[in-house]
Amino acid sequence: QVRLVESGGGLVQAGGSLRLSCAVSGRTFSNSHMGWFRQAPGKEREFVAAINWSGGSTYYADSVKGRFTISRDNSKNTVYLQMNSLKPEDTAVYYCNFLGNIVTMTPLDYWGQGTQVTVSS
């Protein structure tokens, strides 16, 4: 069965950094596009970043561009999200997922529990 386990979240002050990890199992990883999404209380889930199957191409939401970096290690079946210069607006539960289409950034229905990121001012 497909499993996505996010980790690395926590409480950090504005301007600080966190590195999130997403361990993937149950589905071919090295040929899969991956993405990070986040959801704040009372808001819809939104796209954050994406990376193609090889790691050669990355994409970011305008709100995080220049501050976040997505990467992957196919030998470890893991996707990462390095978050720098964090802002209170980044506070949310962060999720990773497979992307069915790297152009539309459409996630597949394999959501995990996510990891909480809280940024204080």
Coordinates of C-alpha atoms in Angstrom, one line a residue:
Q1 CA 0.0 0.0 0.0
V2 CA 1.1 3.6 -0.6
R3 CA 2.4 5.4 2.4
L4 CA 3.6 9.0 2.7
V5 CA 5.2 10.0 6.0
E6 CA 6.0 13.7 6.6
S7 CA 8.4 14.8 9.3
G8 CA 10.5 17.8 10.4
G9 CA 7.9 20.3 11.3
G10 CA 8.0 22.3 14.5
L11 CA 7.8 25.8 16.1
V12 CA 10.2 28.4 14.8
Q13 CA 10.5 32.2 15.0
A14 CA 10.1 34.4 12.0
G15 CA 13.2 34.4 9.9
G16 CA 14.2 30.9 11.0
S17 CA 14.5 27.7 9.0
L18 CA 13.1 24.2 8.9
R19 CA 13.8 21.1 6.7
L20 CA 10.9 18.8 6.0
S21 CA 11.2 15.2 4.9
C22 CA 8.7 12.9 3.2
A23 CA 9.4 9.2 3.2
V24 CA 7.6 7.3 0.4
S25 CA 6.7 3.7 0.0
G26 CA 4.3 1.4 -1.8
R27 CA 4.6 3.1 -5.2
T28 CA 7.4 3.5 -7.7
F29 CA 9.2 6.6 -6.5
S30 CA 12.0 7.2 -9.0
N31 CA 9.6 7.6 -11.9
S32 CA 7.1 9.8 -10.0
H33 CA 6.8 13.6 -9.9
M34 CA 6.4 14.8 -6.3
G35 CA 4.9 17.9 -4.7
W36 CA 4.5 19.7 -1.4
F37 CA 1.2 21.3 -0.3
R38 CA 0.1 23.1 2.8
Q39 CA -3.2 23.9 4.6
A40 CA -3.7 26.6 7.2
P41 CA -6.7 26.5 9.6
G42 CA -9.9 27.5 7.8
K43 CA -8.2 27.7 4.4
E44 CA -8.0 25.4 1.4
R45 CA -5.0 23.3 0.7
E46 CA -2.6 25.1 -1.6
F47 CA 0.4 24.1 -3.8
V48 CA 3.8 24.9 -2.5
A49 CA 6.5 23.2 -4.6
A50 CA 7.0 20.4 -7.1
I51 CA 9.9 18.4 -8.4
N52 CA 10.0 16.1 -11.5
W53 CA 10.9 12.5 -11.4
S54 CA 14.7 13.0 -11.9
G55 CA 15.0 16.2 -9.8
G56 CA 16.1 18.2 -12.8
S57 CA 13.1 20.5 -12.7
T58 CA 11.5 22.3 -9.8
Y59 CA 8.5 24.6 -9.5
Y60 CA 7.4 26.9 -6.7
A61 CA 4.4 29.0 -5.6
D62 CA 5.1 32.7 -5.8
S63 CA 4.6 33.0 -2.1
V64 CA 7.6 30.8 -1.3
K65 CA 9.9 31.4 -4.3
G66 CA 13.4 32.3 -3.3
R67 CA 12.8 31.1 0.3
F68 CA 12.0 27.4 -0.1
T69 CA 13.9 24.6 -2.0
I70 CA 12.5 21.2 -2.9
S71 CA 14.8 18.3 -3.5
R72 CA 14.8 14.5 -3.6
D73 CA 17.0 11.5 -3.1
N74 CA 15.7 8.7 -5.2
S75 CA 18.1 6.2 -3.5
K76 CA 16.3 6.9 -0.2
N77 CA 12.7 7.3 -1.6
T78 CA 12.6 10.7 0.1
V79 CA 11.5 14.2 -0.8
Y80 CA 12.7 17.3 1.1
L81 CA 11.6 20.9 1.5
Q82 CA 14.1 23.3 2.9
M83 CA 12.4 26.4 4.2
N84 CA 14.3 29.5 5.0
S85 CA 13.3 33.0 6.0
L86 CA 10.1 31.7 7.4
K87 CA 7.1 34.0 7.9
P88 CA 4.0 33.7 10.1
E89 CA 2.0 33.3 6.9
D90 CA 3.9 30.0 6.3
T91 CA 2.1 28.5 9.4
A92 CA 0.2 25.4 8.2
V93 CA 0.2 21.6 8.0
Y94 CA 2.5 20.5 5.2
Y95 CA 1.9 17.5 3.1
C96 CA 3.7 15.7 0.3
N97 CA 2.1 13.7 -2.4
F98 CA 2.6 12.2 -5.8
L99 CA 1.7 14.4 -8.8
G100 CA -0.3 12.8 -11.6
N101 CA 0.7 15.6 -13.9
I102 CA 3.7 17.9 -13.5
V103 CA 2.1 20.6 -15.7
T104 CA -1.2 20.9 -13.8
M105 CA 0.4 20.0 -10.4
T106 CA -2.6 17.7 -9.7
P107 CA -1.9 15.5 -6.6
L108 CA -3.0 11.9 -6.3
D109 CA -5.3 10.8 -3.5
Y110 CA -2.6 9.4 -1.2
W111 CA -2.5 12.1 1.5
G112 CA -0.6 11.3 4.7
Q113 CA -1.0 13.0 8.1
G114 CA 1.3 15.9 7.3
T115 CA 3.6 17.8 9.6
Q116 CA 2.8 21.0 11.5
V117 CA 4.9 24.1 10.9
T118 CA 4.3 27.0 13.2
V119 CA 6.1 30.3 12.7
S120 CA 5.8 32.9 15.5
S121 CA 6.3 36.7 15.0

